Coordinates of C-alpha atoms in Angstrom, one line a residue:
X483 CA 0.0 0.0 0.0
X484 CA 1.3 3.4 -1.0
X485 CA 2.0 5.5 2.2
X486 CA -0.5 8.2 1.3
X487 CA -2.8 8.0 -1.8
X488 CA -3.6 4.4 -1.4
X489 CA -5.5 5.3 1.7
X490 CA -8.1 7.3 -0.3
X491 CA -10.6 4.5 -0.1
X492 CA -9.6 3.3 3.3
X493 CA -12.8 3.9 5.2
X494 CA -14.8 1.8 2.6
X495 CA -12.5 -1.2 3.2
X496 CA -11.8 -1.1 6.9
X497 CA -13.0 -2.7 9.0
X498 CA -14.4 -5.7 7.1
X499 CA -18.0 -6.7 7.8
X500 CA -16.8 -9.0 10.5
X501 CA -14.7 -6.2 12.2
X502 CA -11.2 -6.8 11.0
X503 CA -8.4 -4.4 10.2
X504 CA -6.0 -6.8 8.5
X505 CA -5.5 -9.6 11.0
X506 CA -6.5 -7.4 14.0
X507 CA -10.0 -6.8 15.5
X508 CA -12.8 -9.3 15.2
X509 CA -14.9 -10.7 18.1
X510 CA -13.2 -13.4 20.3
X511 CA -15.8 -13.5 23.1
X512 CA -16.5 -17.0 24.4
X513 CA -19.5 -16.1 26.6
X514 CA -22.7 -17.0 24.7
X515 CA -24.6 -14.2 26.4
X516 CA -22.0 -11.6 25.5
X517 CA -21.8 -12.9 21.9
X518 CA -25.6 -12.5 21.6
X519 CA -25.4 -9.0 23.1
X520 CA -22.6 -7.8 20.8
X521 CA -24.3 -9.2 17.7
X522 CA -27.4 -7.2 18.7
X523 CA -25.2 -4.2 19.2
X524 CA -23.6 -4.5 15.8
X525 CA -26.9 -5.0 14.1
X526 CA -28.4 -1.9 15.8
X527 CA -25.4 0.3 14.9
X528 CA -25.3 -0.8 11.2
X529 CA -29.0 -0.2 11.0
X530 CA -29.0 3.2 12.5
X531 CA -25.6 4.7 11.6
X532 CA -26.6 5.7 8.1
X533 CA -30.0 7.0 9.1
X534 CA -30.5 10.7 8.2
X535 CA -32.6 11.1 11.4
X536 CA -29.8 9.7 13.6
X537 CA -27.1 11.8 11.9
X538 CA -29.1 15.0 12.0
X539 CA -29.8 14.5 15.8
X540 CA -26.2 13.7 16.5
X541 CA -25.1 16.9 14.7
X542 CA -27.6 18.9 16.6
X543 CA -26.3 17.5 19.9
X544 CA -22.7 18.3 19.0
X545 CA -23.6 21.9 18.1
X546 CA -26.1 22.8 20.8
X547 CA -25.0 20.6 23.7
X548 CA -21.4 19.8 23.3
X549 CA -20.3 23.2 21.9
X550 CA -18.7 21.9 18.7
X551 CA -16.7 22.7 16.8
X552 CA -13.8 23.0 19.2
X553 CA -11.0 25.4 18.0
X554 CA -7.5 24.9 16.8
X555 CA -5.2 27.2 18.8
X556 CA -1.6 28.3 18.0
X557 CA 0.7 28.1 21.0
X558 CA 2.8 31.1 20.0
X559 CA 4.7 31.7 23.3
X560 CA 5.5 28.1 23.8
X561 CA 6.6 27.6 20.2
X562 CA 8.8 30.6 20.2
X563 CA 10.5 29.6 23.5
X564 CA 11.3 26.1 22.1
X565 CA 12.6 27.2 18.7
X566 CA 11.2 27.5 15.1
X567 CA 8.7 24.7 15.1
X568 CA 5.1 25.9 15.5
X569 CA 2.8 23.9 17.8
X570 CA -1.0 24.0 17.4
X571 CA -3.6 22.4 19.6
X572 CA -6.9 20.9 18.7
X573 CA -8.8 22.0 21.9
X574 CA -10.8 19.0 22.9
X575 CA -10.5 20.3 26.4
X576 CA -13.1 22.8 25.4
X577 CA -15.6 20.1 24.4
X578 CA -18.4 19.9 27.1
X579 CA -17.2 17.8 30.1
X580 CA -13.6 18.7 29.3
X581 CA -12.4 16.0 26.9
X582 CA -13.0 14.2 23.6
X583 CA -14.9 11.3 25.4
X584 CA -18.3 13.0 25.0
X585 CA -18.0 12.6 21.2
X586 CA -18.7 8.9 21.3
X587 CA -20.6 8.8 24.6
X588 CA -23.4 11.0 23.1
X589 CA -23.5 8.8 20.0
X590 CA -23.7 5.7 22.2
X591 CA -26.4 7.2 24.3
X592 CA -28.4 8.1 21.3
X593 CA -27.9 4.6 20.0
X594 CA -29.2 3.2 23.3
X595 CA -32.4 5.2 23.0
X596 CA -32.9 4.0 19.4
X597 CA -32.5 0.4 20.6
X598 CA -34.9 0.9 23.5
X599 CA -32.3 0.3 26.3
X600 CA -32.6 1.7 29.8
X601 CA -29.1 1.7 31.1
X602 CA -25.5 2.5 30.1
X603 CA -22.6 0.4 31.5
X604 CA -19.0 1.4 31.2
X605 CA -15.5 1.3 32.7
X606 CA -13.3 4.3 33.3
X607 CA -9.6 5.0 34.2
X608 CA -9.0 8.7 34.3
X609 CA -12.7 9.3 34.8
X610 CA -13.2 11.4 31.7
X611 CA -15.1 8.6 30.0
X612 CA -17.2 8.0 33.1
X613 CA -18.1 11.7 33.4
X614 CA -18.9 11.8 29.7
X615 CA -21.1 8.7 29.9
X616 CA -22.8 10.0 33.1
X617 CA -23.5 13.2 31.2
X618 CA -25.0 11.3 28.3
X619 CA -27.1 9.2 30.6
X620 CA -28.5 12.4 32.3
X621 CA -29.2 13.9 28.9
X622 CA -31.1 10.9 27.6
X623 CA -32.8 9.9 30.8
X624 CA -30.9 6.6 31.3
X625 CA -29.5 4.8 34.3
X626 CA -25.7 4.6 34.4
X627 CA -23.2 2.2 36.1
X628 CA -19.5 3.1 35.9
X629 CA -16.9 0.6 37.0
X630 CA -13.6 2.0 38.2
X631 CA -10.5 0.6 39.8
X632 CA -10.0 1.6 43.4
X633 CA -6.5 3.0 42.6
X634 CA -8.0 5.2 39.9
X635 CA -10.9 6.3 42.2
X636 CA -8.3 7.6 44.7
X637 CA -6.3 9.4 41.9
X638 CA -9.3 10.9 40.2
X639 CA -11.5 12.0 43.1
X640 CA -12.8 15.1 41.3
X641 CA -14.2 13.0 38.4
X642 CA -15.7 10.5 40.8
X643 CA -17.6 13.4 42.4
X644 CA -18.7 14.6 39.0
X645 CA -20.0 11.2 38.0
X646 CA -22.0 10.9 41.2
X647 CA -23.3 14.5 40.9
X648 CA -24.6 13.6 37.4
X649 CA -26.5 10.6 38.9
X650 CA -24.3 7.7 37.9
X651 CA -23.5 4.8 40.2
X652 CA -19.7 4.4 40.6
X653 CA -18.8 0.8 41.3
X654 CA -15.3 0.3 42.9
X655 CA -13.2 -2.6 41.5
X656 CA -10.8 -4.2 44.0
X657 CA -9.5 -7.1 41.9
X658 CA -5.9 -7.3 40.6
X659 CA -4.1 -4.0 40.3
X660 CA -7.4 -2.1 40.8
X661 CA -6.9 -0.1 37.6
X662 CA -8.4 0.1 34.1
X663 CA -8.0 -3.5 33.0
X664 CA -9.8 -4.8 36.0
X665 CA -12.5 -2.2 35.5
X666 CA -13.0 -3.4 32.0
X667 CA -13.3 -7.0 33.3
X668 CA -15.9 -6.0 35.8
X669 CA -17.9 -4.0 33.3
X670 CA -18.0 -6.8 30.8
X671 CA -19.2 -9.2 33.5
X672 CA -22.0 -6.8 34.4
X673 CA -23.0 -6.3 30.8
X674 CA -23.3 -10.1 30.3
X675 CA -25.9 -10.1 33.0
X676 CA -27.8 -7.0 32.0
X677 CA -27.5 -6.8 28.2
X678 CA -31.3 -7.1 27.6
X679 CA -31.9 -3.7 29.2
X680 CA -28.5 -2.1 28.9
X681 CA -25.7 -1.4 26.4
X682 CA -22.0 -1.4 27.2
X683 CA -20.2 1.8 26.2
X684 CA -16.5 1.2 25.9
X685 CA -14.2 4.2 26.6
X686 CA -11.8 3.7 23.7
X687 CA -11.4 2.4 20.1
X688 CA -10.8 -1.1 21.3
X689 CA -12.9 -4.2 22.3
X690 CA -14.8 -6.7 20.2
X691 CA -16.5 -5.6 17.0
X692 CA -18.4 -3.2 16.5
X693 CA -16.7 -1.0 19.2
X694 CA -13.5 -0.1 17.3
X695 CA -15.6 0.9 14.2
X696 CA -18.3 2.8 16.2
X697 CA -15.9 4.8 18.4
X698 CA -13.8 5.7 15.4
X699 CA -16.8 6.9 13.5
X700 CA -18.0 9.1 16.5
X701 CA -14.5 10.4 17.2
X702 CA -13.7 11.3 13.5
X703 CA -15.3 14.6 14.1
X704 CA -12.0 15.6 15.9
X705 CA -9.8 15.1 12.8
X706 CA -12.4 16.4 10.3
X707 CA -12.7 19.7 12.2
X708 CA -8.9 20.0 12.8
X709 CA -8.0 19.4 9.2
X710 CA -10.4 22.1 7.8
X711 CA -9.5 24.5 10.6
X712 CA -5.8 24.2 10.1
X713 CA -6.2 24.7 6.4
X714 CA -8.3 27.8 7.0
X715 CA -5.8 29.3 9.5
X716 CA -2.6 28.6 7.7
X717 CA -3.4 27.8 4.1
X718 CA -1.7 24.4 4.3
X719 CA -1.8 21.1 6.1
X720 CA 0.3 20.5 9.2
X721 CA 3.6 18.8 8.7
X722 CA 3.0 16.5 11.7
X723 CA -0.1 15.3 13.4
X724 CA 0.3 14.0 17.0
X725 CA -2.0 12.4 19.6
X726 CA -1.6 10.3 22.7
X727 CA -2.5 6.6 22.5
X728 CA -3.7 4.3 25.3
X729 CA -6.5 2.3 23.8
X730 CA -6.6 5.0 21.1
X731 CA -10.0 6.9 20.7
X732 CA -8.8 10.5 20.5
X733 CA -5.9 9.5 18.3
X734 CA -7.8 7.3 15.8
X735 CA -10.4 10.1 15.5
X736 CA -7.6 12.6 14.8
X737 CA -5.6 10.4 12.4
X738 CA -8.3 9.0 10.0
X739 CA -8.9 12.3 8.0
X740 CA -5.1 12.7 7.4
X741 CA -4.3 9.2 6.3
X742 CA -4.3 10.1 2.5
X743 CA -2.5 13.4 3.1
X744 CA 1.3 13.9 2.8
X745 CA 1.5 14.3 6.6
X746 CA 3.6 12.5 9.2
X747 CA 1.4 11.0 11.9
X748 CA 2.6 10.1 15.4
X749 CA 0.8 8.1 18.1
X750 CA 2.5 8.7 21.5
X751 CA 2.4 5.9 23.9
X752 CA 3.2 6.1 27.7
X753 CA 6.7 4.9 28.5
X754 CA 6.0 5.5 32.2
X755 CA 9.0 4.6 34.3
X756 CA 10.8 2.6 31.6
X757 CA 10.9 -0.4 29.2
X758 CA 10.5 -3.2 31.8
X759 CA 7.3 -5.2 32.1
X760 CA 5.0 -3.4 34.5
X761 CA 6.7 0.0 34.1
X762 CA 4.8 1.2 31.0
X763 CA 1.7 0.9 28.9
X764 CA 3.4 1.2 25.5
X765 CA 1.6 -1.8 23.8
X766 CA 2.8 -1.2 20.2
X767 CA 6.4 -0.6 21.2
X768 CA 6.7 -3.4 23.8
X769 CA 3.8 -5.8 23.1
X770 CA 3.0 -8.6 20.7
X771 CA -0.1 -9.9 18.9
X772 CA -2.7 -11.5 21.0
X773 CA -6.3 -11.6 22.1
X774 CA -7.4 -9.5 25.1
X775 CA -10.9 -8.5 26.1
X776 CA -12.4 -10.2 23.1
X777 CA -10.4 -8.7 20.3
X778 CA -7.1 -9.5 18.5
X779 CA -4.5 -6.7 18.6
X780 CA -1.0 -5.8 20.0
X781 CA -0.9 -6.1 23.8
X782 CA 1.4 -6.4 26.7
X783 CA 1.8 -9.9 28.0
X784 CA 4.1 -11.4 30.7
X785 CA 6.3 -14.4 30.0
X786 CA 3.5 -16.8 31.0
X787 CA 1.2 -15.3 28.3
X788 CA -1.0 -13.5 30.7
X789 CA -1.9 -9.8 30.4
X790 CA 1.0 -7.8 31.8
X791 CA 0.4 -5.1 34.4
X792 CA 0.3 -1.7 32.7
X793 CA 1.5 1.6 34.2
X794 CA 1.4 5.3 33.4
X795 CA 1.2 8.5 35.4
X796 CA -1.9 9.1 33.2
X797 CA -4.7 6.9 34.4
X798 CA -6.4 7.0 31.0
X799 CA -3.4 5.5 29.3
X800 CA -2.6 2.5 31.6
X801 CA -4.4 -0.1 29.5
X802 CA -2.3 -3.1 28.3
X803 CA -3.6 -3.2 24.7
X804 CA -4.1 -0.9 21.8
X805 CA -7.1 -0.7 19.5
X806 CA -6.9 -3.0 16.5
X807 CA -6.9 -0.2 14.0
X808 CA -3.8 1.3 15.5
X809 CA -2.1 -2.1 15.3
X810 CA -3.0 -2.3 11.6
X811 CA -1.8 1.3 10.9
X812 CA 1.4 0.4 12.7
X813 CA 2.0 -2.7 10.6
X814 CA 1.2 -0.7 7.4
X815 CA 3.8 1.9 8.4
X816 CA 1.4 4.8 8.1
X817 CA 1.5 5.9 11.7
X818 CA 4.7 6.2 13.8
X819 CA 4.2 4.9 17.3
X820 CA 6.6 6.6 19.7
X821 CA 7.0 6.9 23.5
X822 CA 7.2 9.6 26.1
X823 CA 7.9 8.9 29.8
X824 CA 6.3 10.3 32.9
X825 CA 8.8 13.0 33.5
X826 CA 8.6 14.5 29.9
X827 CA 4.8 14.3 30.1
X828 CA 4.7 16.2 33.4
X829 CA 7.2 18.8 32.1
X830 CA 4.8 19.4 29.1
X831 CA 1.9 19.6 31.6
X832 CA 3.6 22.4 33.6
X833 CA 5.0 24.3 30.6
X834 CA 1.6 24.5 28.7
X835 CA 0.1 25.8 32.0
X836 CA 2.8 28.4 32.4
X837 CA 3.3 29.6 28.9
X838 CA -0.2 29.4 27.4
X839 CA -2.6 29.4 30.4
X840 CA -4.0 26.0 29.5
X841 CA -3.8 23.2 32.0
X842 CA -3.9 19.9 30.0
X843 CA -4.8 16.4 31.0
X844 CA -1.8 14.3 31.8
X845 CA -2.8 12.0 29.0
X846 CA -2.7 14.8 26.5
X847 CA 0.6 16.0 27.9
X848 CA 2.2 13.0 26.4
X849 CA 1.4 14.1 22.9
X850 CA 2.4 17.7 23.6
X851 CA 5.7 16.4 25.1
X852 CA 6.5 14.7 21.8
X853 CA 5.8 17.9 19.8
X854 CA 8.1 19.7 22.2
X855 CA 10.8 17.1 21.6
X856 CA 10.6 17.7 17.9
X857 CA 10.8 21.5 18.4
X858 CA 13.9 21.1 20.7
X859 CA 15.7 18.9 18.2
X860 CA 15.7 21.8 15.7
X861 CA 16.3 20.8 12.1
X862 CA 13.9 22.0 9.5
X863 CA 11.1 24.3 10.9
X864 CA 7.7 22.6 10.8
X865 CA 4.2 22.7 12.1
X866 CA 2.8 20.2 14.6
X867 CA -0.9 19.7 15.2
X868 CA -1.4 18.1 18.6
X869 CA -4.8 16.9 19.8
X870 CA -5.2 18.2 23.4
X871 CA -7.6 15.4 24.3
X872 CA -8.7 16.8 27.6
X873 CA -8.2 19.4 30.4
X874 CA -6.3 18.8 33.6
X875 CA -8.8 19.7 36.3
X876 CA -9.2 16.0 37.1
X877 CA -5.4 15.7 37.7
X878 CA -4.7 18.7 39.9
X879 CA -5.0 17.0 43.4
X880 CA -2.7 14.2 42.2
X881 CA -0.2 16.6 40.6
X882 CA 0.1 18.9 43.6
X883 CA 0.6 15.9 45.9
X884 CA 3.3 14.3 43.8
X885 CA 4.9 17.3 41.9
X886 CA 3.9 20.4 43.9
X887 CA 3.2 23.4 41.7
X888 CA 6.0 22.6 39.2
X889 CA 8.8 25.0 40.2
X890 CA 11.2 22.5 41.7
X891 CA 10.3 19.8 39.1
X892 CA 10.8 22.2 36.1
X893 CA 14.2 23.3 37.6
X894 CA 15.3 19.6 37.8
X895 CA 14.2 18.9 34.2
X896 CA 16.0 22.0 33.0
X897 CA 19.2 20.9 34.8
X898 CA 18.8 17.4 33.4
X899 CA 18.5 18.8 29.8
X900 CA 21.6 21.1 30.3
X901 CA 23.7 18.1 31.3
X902 CA 22.5 16.1 28.4

């Protein structure tokens, strides 16, 4: 496949009708009840997705309730401080609820109404998906159960409060590492019991078919807007498009509209504390092909073949697998999957706050950190379009507890860079 132009017809080919992107994707569930539920889900989505009524209602919701389109913003002070590379942000932090997650949650909520369901079930890590789904449930008049690991509940207390304020039931998960993977396990189990009256709303572009397709479709609004906005502002396309990758919802929505353009695309995975098993959540860089949570992709496994523990300072990125479409785009060589560690992400967090007055989510800070790395390396001046997937309000208590207000930490990072 040609790197650019052969992607012109990509959306018509992928995924296949049974949910595959090359060898990745599909539905590997072995629970008969879950298989029945997901088949119903797929049939409902395929039936409704092309409906003019459904599309018109979703567009109205995005405009009048979510406040879309979100803007593209030029980080002039930060760019000038770093060098000649110009950094632009797609401001999903300005989407209602403060992140990109509402893009697919409102679509899933609308789908639930069309299918006659009464409840939304989901997992959450950083809490942004949980808040977005609780918002959708309140909007559509649905019940909402959010499963969340106890570790993440402690880290993301503001978002737990928001979910409860919106009327959702937050269900603590105490199994295993008590983080995102375990929350997914618990939510799947609940869905298998309640699928007749509920739908499961995954928080990323992963999971069994039709989730990777459905989340991609709902999140593509991010890239569609960003591409046209950047062209209008500058008269040309960005040289590089960058977004963080955990499971991969904000990034796949950003990347899809640029696949056929002569643009370099970077998915930034969390290196965490380092390359050792359990110290990161960089599935593409350190994982291998395998089945997890009912889909085939690239995932982190331990030597015994069991899912490896995943870690990141960003709760929304500590998932041990990547969405199947990302695995396919990696194999095809169209998207470059790179890594950023905790320290570089936190440096970007503080610098965007100080230089531009924007407090980003720690997840989004990984993508910004990679753009800052490009700028610092110098070379030919270029433009970087970064998806700022969410705002950092949810992270402030954790950040202050572990990093203070940034002064000492930034001094240490500056000293480290001078020595290097």
